[in-house]
PDB file of C-alpha atoms and ligand atoms in Angstrom:
ATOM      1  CA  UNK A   1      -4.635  -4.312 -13.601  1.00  0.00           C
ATOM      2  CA  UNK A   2      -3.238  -1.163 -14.782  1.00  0.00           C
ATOM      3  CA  UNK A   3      -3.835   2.231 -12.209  1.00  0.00           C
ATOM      4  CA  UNK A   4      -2.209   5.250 -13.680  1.00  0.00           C
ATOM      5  CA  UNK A   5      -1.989   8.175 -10.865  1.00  0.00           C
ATOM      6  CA  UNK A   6      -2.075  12.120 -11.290  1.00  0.00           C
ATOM      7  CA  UNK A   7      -0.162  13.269  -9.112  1.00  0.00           C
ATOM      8  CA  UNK A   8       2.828  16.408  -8.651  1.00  0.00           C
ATOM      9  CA  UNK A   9       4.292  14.082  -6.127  1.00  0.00           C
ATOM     10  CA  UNK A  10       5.301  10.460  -7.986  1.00  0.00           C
ATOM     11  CA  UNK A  11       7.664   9.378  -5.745  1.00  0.00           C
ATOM     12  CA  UNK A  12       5.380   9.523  -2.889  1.00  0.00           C
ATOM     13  CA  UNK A  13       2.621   7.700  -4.774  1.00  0.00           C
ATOM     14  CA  UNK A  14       5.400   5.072  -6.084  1.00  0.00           C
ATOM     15  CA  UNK A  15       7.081   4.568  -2.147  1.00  0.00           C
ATOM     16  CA  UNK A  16       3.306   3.567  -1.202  1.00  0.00           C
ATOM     17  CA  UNK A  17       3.571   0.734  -3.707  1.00  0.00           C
ATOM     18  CA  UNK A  18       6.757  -0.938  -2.780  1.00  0.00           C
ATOM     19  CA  UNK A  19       5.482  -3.068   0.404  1.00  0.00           C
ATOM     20  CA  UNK A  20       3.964  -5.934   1.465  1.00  0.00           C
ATOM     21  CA  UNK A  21       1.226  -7.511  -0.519  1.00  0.00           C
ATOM     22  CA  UNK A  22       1.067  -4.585  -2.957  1.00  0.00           C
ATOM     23  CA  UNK A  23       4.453  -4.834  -3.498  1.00  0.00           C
ATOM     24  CA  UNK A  24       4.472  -8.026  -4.281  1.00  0.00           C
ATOM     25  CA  UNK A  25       1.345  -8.382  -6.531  1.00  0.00           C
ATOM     26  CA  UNK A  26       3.658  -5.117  -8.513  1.00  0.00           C
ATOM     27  CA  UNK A  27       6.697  -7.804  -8.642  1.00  0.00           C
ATOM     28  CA  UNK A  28       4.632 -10.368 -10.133  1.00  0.00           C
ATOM     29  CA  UNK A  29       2.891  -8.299 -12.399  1.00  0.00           C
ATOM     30  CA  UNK A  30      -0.740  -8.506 -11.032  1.00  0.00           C
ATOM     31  CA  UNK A  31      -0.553  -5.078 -10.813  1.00  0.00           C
ATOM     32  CA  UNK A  32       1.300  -2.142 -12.232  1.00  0.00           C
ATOM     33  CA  UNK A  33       1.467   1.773 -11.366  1.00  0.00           C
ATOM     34  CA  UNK A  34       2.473   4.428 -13.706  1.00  0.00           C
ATOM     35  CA  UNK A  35       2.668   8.051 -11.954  1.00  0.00           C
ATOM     36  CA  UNK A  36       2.436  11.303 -14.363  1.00  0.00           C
ATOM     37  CA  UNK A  37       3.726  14.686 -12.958  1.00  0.00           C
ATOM     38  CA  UNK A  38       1.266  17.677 -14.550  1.00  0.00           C
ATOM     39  CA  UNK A  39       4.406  19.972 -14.246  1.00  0.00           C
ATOM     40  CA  UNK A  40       6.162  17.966 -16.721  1.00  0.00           C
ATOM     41  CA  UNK A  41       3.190  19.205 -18.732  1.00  0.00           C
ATOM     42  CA  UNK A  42       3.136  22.430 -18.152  1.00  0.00           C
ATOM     43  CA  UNK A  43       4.225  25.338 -19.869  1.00  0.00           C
ATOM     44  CA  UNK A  44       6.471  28.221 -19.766  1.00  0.00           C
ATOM     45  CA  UNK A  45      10.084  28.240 -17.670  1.00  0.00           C
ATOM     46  CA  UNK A  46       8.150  28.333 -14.550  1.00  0.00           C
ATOM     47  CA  UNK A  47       6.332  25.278 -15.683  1.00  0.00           C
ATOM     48  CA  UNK A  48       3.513  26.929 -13.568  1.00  0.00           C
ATOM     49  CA  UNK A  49       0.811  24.029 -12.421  1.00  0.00           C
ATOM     50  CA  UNK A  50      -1.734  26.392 -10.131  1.00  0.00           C
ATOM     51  CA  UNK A  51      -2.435  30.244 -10.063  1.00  0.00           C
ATOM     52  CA  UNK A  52      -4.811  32.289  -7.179  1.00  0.00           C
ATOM     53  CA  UNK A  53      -8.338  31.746  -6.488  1.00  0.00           C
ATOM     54  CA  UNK A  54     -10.574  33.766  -8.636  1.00  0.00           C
ATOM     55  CA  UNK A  55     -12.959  35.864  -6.715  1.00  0.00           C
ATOM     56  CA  UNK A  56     -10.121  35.979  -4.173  1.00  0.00           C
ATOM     57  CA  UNK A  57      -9.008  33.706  -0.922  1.00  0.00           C
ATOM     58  CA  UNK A  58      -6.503  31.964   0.365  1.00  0.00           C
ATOM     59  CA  UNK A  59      -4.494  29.269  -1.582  1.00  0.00           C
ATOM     60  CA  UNK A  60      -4.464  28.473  -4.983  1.00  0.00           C
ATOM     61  CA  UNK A  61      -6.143  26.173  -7.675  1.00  0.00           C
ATOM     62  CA  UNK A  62      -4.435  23.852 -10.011  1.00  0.00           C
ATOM     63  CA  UNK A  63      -4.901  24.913 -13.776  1.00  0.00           C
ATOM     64  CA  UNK A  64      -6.740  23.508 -16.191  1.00  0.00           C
ATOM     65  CA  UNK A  65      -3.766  23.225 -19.326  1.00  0.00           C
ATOM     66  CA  UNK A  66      -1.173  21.011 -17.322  1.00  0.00           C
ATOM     67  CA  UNK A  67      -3.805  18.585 -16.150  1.00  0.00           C
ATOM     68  CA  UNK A  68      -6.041  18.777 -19.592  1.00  0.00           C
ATOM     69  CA  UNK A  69      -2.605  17.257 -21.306  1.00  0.00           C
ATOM     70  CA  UNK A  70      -1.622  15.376 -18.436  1.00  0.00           C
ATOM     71  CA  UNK A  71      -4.375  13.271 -18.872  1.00  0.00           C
ATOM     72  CA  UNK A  72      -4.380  13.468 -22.632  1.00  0.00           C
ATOM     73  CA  UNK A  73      -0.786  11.618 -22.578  1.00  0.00           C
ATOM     74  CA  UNK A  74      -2.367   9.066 -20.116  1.00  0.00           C
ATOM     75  CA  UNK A  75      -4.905   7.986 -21.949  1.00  0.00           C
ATOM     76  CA  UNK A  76      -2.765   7.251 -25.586  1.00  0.00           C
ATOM     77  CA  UNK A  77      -0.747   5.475 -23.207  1.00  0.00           C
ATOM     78  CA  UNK A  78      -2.433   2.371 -23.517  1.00  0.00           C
ATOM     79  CA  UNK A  79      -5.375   1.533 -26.058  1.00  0.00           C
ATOM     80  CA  UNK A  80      -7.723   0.334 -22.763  1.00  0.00           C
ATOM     81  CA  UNK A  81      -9.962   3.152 -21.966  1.00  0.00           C
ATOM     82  CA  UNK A  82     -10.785   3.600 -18.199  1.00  0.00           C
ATOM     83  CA  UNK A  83     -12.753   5.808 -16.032  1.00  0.00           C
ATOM     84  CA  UNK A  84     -11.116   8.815 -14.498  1.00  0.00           C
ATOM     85  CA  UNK A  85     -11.294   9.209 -10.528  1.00  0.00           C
ATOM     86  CA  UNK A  86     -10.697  12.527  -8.533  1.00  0.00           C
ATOM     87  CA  UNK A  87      -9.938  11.739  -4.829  1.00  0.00           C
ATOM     88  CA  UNK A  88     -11.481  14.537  -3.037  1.00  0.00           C
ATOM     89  CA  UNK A  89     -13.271  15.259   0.455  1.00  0.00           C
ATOM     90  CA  UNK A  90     -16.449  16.246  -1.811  1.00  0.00           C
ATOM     91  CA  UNK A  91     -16.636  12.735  -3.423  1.00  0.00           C
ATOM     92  CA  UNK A  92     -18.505   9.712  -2.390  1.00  0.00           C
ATOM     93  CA  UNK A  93     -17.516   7.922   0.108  1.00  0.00           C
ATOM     94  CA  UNK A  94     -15.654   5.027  -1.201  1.00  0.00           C
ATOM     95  CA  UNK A  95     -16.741   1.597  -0.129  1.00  0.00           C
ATOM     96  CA  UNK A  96     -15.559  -2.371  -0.188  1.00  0.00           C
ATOM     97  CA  UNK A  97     -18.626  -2.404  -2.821  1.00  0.00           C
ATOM     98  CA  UNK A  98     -16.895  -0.181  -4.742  1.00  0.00           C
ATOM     99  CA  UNK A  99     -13.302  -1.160  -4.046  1.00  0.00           C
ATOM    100  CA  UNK A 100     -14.580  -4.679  -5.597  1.00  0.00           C
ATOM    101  CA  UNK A 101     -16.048  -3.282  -8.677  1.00  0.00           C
ATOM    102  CA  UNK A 102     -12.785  -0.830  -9.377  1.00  0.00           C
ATOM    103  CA  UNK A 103     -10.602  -4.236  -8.444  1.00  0.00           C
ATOM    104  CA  UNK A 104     -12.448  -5.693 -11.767  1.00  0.00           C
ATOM    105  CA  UNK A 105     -11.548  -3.380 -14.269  1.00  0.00           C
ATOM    106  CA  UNK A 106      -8.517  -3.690 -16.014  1.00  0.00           C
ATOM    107  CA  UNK A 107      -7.569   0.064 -15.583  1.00  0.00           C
ATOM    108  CA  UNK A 108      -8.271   3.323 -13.851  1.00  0.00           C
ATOM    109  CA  UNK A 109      -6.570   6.602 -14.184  1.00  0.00           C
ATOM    110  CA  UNK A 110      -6.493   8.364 -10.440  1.00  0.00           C
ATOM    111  CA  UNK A 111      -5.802  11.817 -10.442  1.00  0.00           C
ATOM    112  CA  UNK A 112      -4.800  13.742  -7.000  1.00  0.00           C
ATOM    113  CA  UNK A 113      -5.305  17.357  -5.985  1.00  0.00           C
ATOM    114  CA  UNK A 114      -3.469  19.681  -4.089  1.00  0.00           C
ATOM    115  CA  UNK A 115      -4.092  23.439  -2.821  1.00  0.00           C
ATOM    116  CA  UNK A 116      -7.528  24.630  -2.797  1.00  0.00           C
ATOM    117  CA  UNK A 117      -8.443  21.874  -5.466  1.00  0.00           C
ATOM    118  CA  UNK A 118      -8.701  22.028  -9.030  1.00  0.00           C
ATOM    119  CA  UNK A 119      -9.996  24.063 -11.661  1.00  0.00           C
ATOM    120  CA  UNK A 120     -14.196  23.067 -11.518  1.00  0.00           C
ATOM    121  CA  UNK A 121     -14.275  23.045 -15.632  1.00  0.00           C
ATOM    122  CA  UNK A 122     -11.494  20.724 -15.725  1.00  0.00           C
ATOM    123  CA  UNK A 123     -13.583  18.226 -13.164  1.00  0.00           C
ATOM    124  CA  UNK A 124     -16.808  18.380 -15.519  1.00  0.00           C
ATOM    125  CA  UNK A 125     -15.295  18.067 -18.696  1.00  0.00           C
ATOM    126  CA  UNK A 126     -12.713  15.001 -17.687  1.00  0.00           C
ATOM    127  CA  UNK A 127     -13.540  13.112 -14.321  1.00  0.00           C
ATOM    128  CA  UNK A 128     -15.767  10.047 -14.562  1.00  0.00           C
ATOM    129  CA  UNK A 129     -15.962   9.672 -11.195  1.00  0.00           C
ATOM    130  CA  UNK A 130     -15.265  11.708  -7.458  1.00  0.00           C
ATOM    131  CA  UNK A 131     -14.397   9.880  -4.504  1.00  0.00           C
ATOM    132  CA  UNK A 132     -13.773  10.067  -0.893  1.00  0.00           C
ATOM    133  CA  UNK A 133     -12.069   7.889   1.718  1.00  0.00           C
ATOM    134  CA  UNK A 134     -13.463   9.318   4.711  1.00  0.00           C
ATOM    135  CA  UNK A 135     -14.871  12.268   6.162  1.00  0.00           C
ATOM    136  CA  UNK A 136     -11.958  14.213   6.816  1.00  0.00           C
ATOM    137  CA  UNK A 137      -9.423  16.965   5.011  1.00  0.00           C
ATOM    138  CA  UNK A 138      -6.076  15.473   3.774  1.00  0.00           C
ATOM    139  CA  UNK A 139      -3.378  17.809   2.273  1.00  0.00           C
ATOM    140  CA  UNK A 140      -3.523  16.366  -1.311  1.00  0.00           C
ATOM    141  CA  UNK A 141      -5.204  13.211  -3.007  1.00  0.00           C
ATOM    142  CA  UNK A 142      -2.185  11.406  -3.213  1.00  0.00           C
ATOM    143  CA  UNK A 143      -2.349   9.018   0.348  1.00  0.00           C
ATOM    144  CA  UNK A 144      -6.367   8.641  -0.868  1.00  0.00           C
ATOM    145  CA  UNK A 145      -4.802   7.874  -4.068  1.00  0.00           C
ATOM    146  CA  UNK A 146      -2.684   5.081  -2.006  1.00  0.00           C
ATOM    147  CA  UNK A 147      -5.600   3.990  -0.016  1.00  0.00           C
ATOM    148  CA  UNK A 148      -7.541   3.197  -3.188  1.00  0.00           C
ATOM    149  CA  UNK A 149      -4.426   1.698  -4.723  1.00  0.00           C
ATOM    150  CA  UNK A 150      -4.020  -0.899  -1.881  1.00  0.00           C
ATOM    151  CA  UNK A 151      -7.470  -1.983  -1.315  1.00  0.00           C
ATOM    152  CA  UNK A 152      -8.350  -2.465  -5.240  1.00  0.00           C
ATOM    153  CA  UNK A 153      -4.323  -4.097  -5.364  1.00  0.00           C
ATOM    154  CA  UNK A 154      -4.791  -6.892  -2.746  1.00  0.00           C
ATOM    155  CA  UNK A 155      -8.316  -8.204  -4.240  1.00  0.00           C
ATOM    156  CA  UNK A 156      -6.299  -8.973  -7.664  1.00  0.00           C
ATOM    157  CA  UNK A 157      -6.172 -12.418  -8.656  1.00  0.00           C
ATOM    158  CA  UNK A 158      -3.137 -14.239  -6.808  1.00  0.00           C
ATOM    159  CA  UNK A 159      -2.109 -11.110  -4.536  1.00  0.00           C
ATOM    160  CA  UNK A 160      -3.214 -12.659  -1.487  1.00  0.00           C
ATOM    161  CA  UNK A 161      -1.450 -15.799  -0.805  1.00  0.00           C
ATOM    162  CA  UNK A 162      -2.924 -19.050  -0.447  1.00  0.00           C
ATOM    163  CA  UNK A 163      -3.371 -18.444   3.803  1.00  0.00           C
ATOM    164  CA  UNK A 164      -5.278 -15.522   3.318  1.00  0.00           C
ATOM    165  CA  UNK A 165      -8.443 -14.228   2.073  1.00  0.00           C
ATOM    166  CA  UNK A 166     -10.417 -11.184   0.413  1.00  0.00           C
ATOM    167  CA  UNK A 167     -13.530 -13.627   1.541  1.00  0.00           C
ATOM    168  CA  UNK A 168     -12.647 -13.205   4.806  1.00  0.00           C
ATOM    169  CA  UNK A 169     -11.977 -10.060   5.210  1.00  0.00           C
ATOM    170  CA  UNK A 170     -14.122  -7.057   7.004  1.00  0.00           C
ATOM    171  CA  UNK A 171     -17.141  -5.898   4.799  1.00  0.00           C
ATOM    172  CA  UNK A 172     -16.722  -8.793   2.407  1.00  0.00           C
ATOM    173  CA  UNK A 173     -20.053  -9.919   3.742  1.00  0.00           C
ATOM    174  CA  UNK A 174     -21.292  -6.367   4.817  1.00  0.00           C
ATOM    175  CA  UNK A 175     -20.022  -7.337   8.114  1.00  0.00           C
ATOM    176  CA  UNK A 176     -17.387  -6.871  10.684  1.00  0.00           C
ATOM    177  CA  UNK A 177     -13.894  -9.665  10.715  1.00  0.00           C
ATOM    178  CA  UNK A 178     -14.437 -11.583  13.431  1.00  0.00           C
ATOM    179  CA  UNK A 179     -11.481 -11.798  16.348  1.00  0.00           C
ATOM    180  CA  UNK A 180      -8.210 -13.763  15.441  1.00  0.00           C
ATOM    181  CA  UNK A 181      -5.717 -15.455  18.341  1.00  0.00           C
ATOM    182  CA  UNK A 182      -2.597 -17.057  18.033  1.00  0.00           C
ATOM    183  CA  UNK A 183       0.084 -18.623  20.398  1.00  0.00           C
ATOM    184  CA  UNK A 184       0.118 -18.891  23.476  1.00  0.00           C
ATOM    185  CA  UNK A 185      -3.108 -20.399  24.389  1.00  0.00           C
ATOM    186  CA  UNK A 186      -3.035 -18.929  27.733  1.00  0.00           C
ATOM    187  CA  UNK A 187      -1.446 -15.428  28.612  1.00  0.00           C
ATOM    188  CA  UNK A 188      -1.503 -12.703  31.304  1.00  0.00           C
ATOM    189  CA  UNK A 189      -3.404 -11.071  29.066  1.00  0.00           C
ATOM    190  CA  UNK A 190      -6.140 -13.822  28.713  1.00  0.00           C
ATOM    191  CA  UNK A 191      -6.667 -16.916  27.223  1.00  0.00           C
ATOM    192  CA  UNK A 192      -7.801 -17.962  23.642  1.00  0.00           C
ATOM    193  CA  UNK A 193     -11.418 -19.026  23.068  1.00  0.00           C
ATOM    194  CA  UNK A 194     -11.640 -22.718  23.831  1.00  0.00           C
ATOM    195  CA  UNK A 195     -13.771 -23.652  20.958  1.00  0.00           C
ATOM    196  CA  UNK A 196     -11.058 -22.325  18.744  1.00  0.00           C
ATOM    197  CA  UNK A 197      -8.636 -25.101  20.061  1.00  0.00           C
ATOM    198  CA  UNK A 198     -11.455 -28.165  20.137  1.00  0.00           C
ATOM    199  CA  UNK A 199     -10.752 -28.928  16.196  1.00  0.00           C
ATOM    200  CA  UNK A 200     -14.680 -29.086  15.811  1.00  0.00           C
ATOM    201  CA  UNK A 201     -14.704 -26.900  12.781  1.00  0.00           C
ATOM    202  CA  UNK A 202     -18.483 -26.552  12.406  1.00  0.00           C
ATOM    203  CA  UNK A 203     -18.426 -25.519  15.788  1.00  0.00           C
ATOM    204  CA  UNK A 204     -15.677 -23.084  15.054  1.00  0.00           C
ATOM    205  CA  UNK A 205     -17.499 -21.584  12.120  1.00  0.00           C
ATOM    206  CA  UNK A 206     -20.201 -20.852  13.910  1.00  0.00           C
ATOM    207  CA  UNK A 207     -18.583 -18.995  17.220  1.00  0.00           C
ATOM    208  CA  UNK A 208     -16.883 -17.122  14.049  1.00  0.00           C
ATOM    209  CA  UNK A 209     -19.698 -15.959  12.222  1.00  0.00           C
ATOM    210  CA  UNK A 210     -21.658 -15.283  15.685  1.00  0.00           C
ATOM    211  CA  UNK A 211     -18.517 -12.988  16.496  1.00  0.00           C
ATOM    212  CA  UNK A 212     -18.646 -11.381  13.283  1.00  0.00           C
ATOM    213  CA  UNK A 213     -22.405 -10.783  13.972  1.00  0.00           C
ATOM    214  CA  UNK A 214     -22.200  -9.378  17.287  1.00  0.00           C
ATOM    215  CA  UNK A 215     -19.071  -6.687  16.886  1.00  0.00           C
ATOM    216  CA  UNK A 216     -21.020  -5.462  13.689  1.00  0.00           C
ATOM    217  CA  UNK A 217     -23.895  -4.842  16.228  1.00  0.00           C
ATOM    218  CA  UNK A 218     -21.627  -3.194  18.525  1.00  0.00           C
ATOM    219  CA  UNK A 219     -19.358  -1.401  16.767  1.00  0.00           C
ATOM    220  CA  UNK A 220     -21.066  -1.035  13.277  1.00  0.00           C
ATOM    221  CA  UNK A 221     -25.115  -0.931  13.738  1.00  0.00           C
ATOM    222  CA  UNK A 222     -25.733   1.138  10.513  1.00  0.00           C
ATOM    223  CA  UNK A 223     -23.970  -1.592   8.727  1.00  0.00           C
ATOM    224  CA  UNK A 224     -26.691  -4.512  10.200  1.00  0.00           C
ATOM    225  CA  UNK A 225     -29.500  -2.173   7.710  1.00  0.00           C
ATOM    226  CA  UNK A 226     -27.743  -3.195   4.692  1.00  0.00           C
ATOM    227  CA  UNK A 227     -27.799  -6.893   5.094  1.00  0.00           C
ATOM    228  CA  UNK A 228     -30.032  -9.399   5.167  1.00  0.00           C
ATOM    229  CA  UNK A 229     -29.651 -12.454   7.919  1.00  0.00           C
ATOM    230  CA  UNK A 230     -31.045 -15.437   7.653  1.00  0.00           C
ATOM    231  CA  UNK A 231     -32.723 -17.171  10.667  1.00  0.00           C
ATOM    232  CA  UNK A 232     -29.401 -18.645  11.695  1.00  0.00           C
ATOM    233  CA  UNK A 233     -27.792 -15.646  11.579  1.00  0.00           C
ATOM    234  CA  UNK A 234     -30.705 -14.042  13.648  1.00  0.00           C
ATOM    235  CA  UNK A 235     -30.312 -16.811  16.513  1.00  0.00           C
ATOM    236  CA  UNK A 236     -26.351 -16.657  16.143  1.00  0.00           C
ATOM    237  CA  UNK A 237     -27.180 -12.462  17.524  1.00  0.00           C
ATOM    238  CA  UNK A 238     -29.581 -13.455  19.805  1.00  0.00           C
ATOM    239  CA  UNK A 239     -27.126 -16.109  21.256  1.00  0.00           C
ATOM    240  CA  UNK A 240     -24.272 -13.254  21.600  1.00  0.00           C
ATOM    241  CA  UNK A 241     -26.568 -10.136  22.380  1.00  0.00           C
ATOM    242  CA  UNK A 242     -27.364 -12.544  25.578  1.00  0.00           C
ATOM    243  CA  UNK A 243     -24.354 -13.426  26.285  1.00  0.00           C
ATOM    244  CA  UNK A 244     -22.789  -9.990  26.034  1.00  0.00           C
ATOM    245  CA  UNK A 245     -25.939  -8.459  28.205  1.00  0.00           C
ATOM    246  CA  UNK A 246     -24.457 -11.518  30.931  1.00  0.00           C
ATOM    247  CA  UNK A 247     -20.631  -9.886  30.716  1.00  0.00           C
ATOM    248  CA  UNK A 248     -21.828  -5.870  31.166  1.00  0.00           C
ATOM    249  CA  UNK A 249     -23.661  -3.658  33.426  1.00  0.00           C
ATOM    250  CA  UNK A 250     -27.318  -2.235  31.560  1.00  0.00           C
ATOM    251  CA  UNK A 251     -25.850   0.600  31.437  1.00  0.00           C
ATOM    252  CA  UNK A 252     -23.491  -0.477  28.009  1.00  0.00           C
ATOM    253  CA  UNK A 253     -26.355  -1.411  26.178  1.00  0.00           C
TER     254      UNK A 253
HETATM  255  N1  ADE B   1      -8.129  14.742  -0.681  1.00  0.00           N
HETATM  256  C1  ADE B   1      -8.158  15.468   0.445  1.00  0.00           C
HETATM  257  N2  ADE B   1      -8.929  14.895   1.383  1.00  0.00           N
HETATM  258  C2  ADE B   1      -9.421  13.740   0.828  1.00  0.00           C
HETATM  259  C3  ADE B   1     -10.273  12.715   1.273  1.00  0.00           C
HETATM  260  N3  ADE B   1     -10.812  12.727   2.505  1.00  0.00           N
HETATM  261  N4  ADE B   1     -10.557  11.703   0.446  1.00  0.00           N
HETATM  262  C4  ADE B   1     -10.038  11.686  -0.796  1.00  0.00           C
HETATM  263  N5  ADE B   1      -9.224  12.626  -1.287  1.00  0.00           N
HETATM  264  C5  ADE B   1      -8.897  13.650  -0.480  1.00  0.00           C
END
């Protein structure tokens, strides 16, 4: 997959690529990230990439020109087309849903704001596509930018080695991961779940998915309306909502 990012900071964009399973799936080739810099589009000794706020304000607004031909050179870059995505506090909220389908695609073109934002007639006439990773106001698009960049990098083909799994992870079912214990057995701090060490792997399974169940009702209820359980799933909550009412005051829940 091919992500090409928008962005007057490269390098930063570039560091956040260099690690871990990202940084391997960009050594083997699974993935690969070209950054563009909208000043070296931009015109005029100052090579000028934002101006004030019209109507007044604080801050400014990047300009239309520099990005317009920014993105003009990224798309004749490569003959695949691909949909345009603005990270911004305005967009939708992105998703493991979404994360998947973007992971499909054999390109995307990313493009990061700074300031006050961006011109609005640049956004209607060349973004596909606004999105948000969370709630909250960051200083530029470019860490969203990384966000998206890992989480659509690691579901590639071969970028998670053979001990791990996308299928396991969080919201790969619409549900919380379930807890995870190594060595020592027994600790200060507690000991690991015996079923975990009995070998019965049906029984493991289970405690898993029952685990999985019951932190999504604790920690995630909204995320319980999207899914569907079947009637095993439905006793597997009963079985911890009863247990958990044993371990805590009324009061908790
Ligand atoms: N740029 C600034 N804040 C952002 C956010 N929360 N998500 C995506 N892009 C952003």
């Amino acid at each position: 997959m091919r992500i090409d990012v928008v962005t007057l900071f490269p390098e930063f964009v570039q560091q956040c690529t260099g690690f871990g399973v990202i940084g391997r799936a960009v050594e083997r080739g699974l993935l690969d990230v070209a950054t563009w810099n909208p000043r070296d589009h931009a015109e005029g000794g100052y090579r000028r990439v934002d101006d004030t706020v019209c109507g007044g304000g604080p801050g400014m607004v990047m300009l239309i020109e520099p990005l317009r031909h920014t993105l003009a050179a990224v798309r004749q870059a490569t003959e695949q087309s691909a949909p345009v995505i603005y990270l911004s506090p305005q967009g939708r909220r992105l998703t493991q849903d979404k994360v998947r389908e973007l992971a499909g695609l054999p390109r995307v073109i990313l493009l990061c704001g700074r300031y006050e934002g961006i011109d609005e007639r640049l956004l209607e006439h060349e973004i596909d596509e606004e999105l948000s990773i969370g709630d909250y106001v960051l200083s530029g698009g470019e860490l969203a930018a990384a966000v998206l960049i890992d989480a659509v990098g690691r579901m590639q083909e071969g970028a998670l080695g053979d001990t791990q799994s996308a299928a396991q992870d969080s919201f790969s079912d619409g549900l919380l991961d379930c807890p995870h214990y190594t060595r020592p057995v027994s600790h200060e701090f507690g000991d690991v779940p015996a079923v975990l060490l009995s070998g019965d792997h049906a029984a493991i399974a289970r405690w898993r998915r029952m685990q999985s169940l019951g932190r999504t009702w604790l920690r995630r209820p909204d995320l319980l309306e999207n899914v569907t359980l079947d009637a095993q799933d439905q006793r597997l909550l009963e079985e911890f909502k009863r247990e958990h009412k044993g371990n805590t005051h009324e009061q908790d829940h």
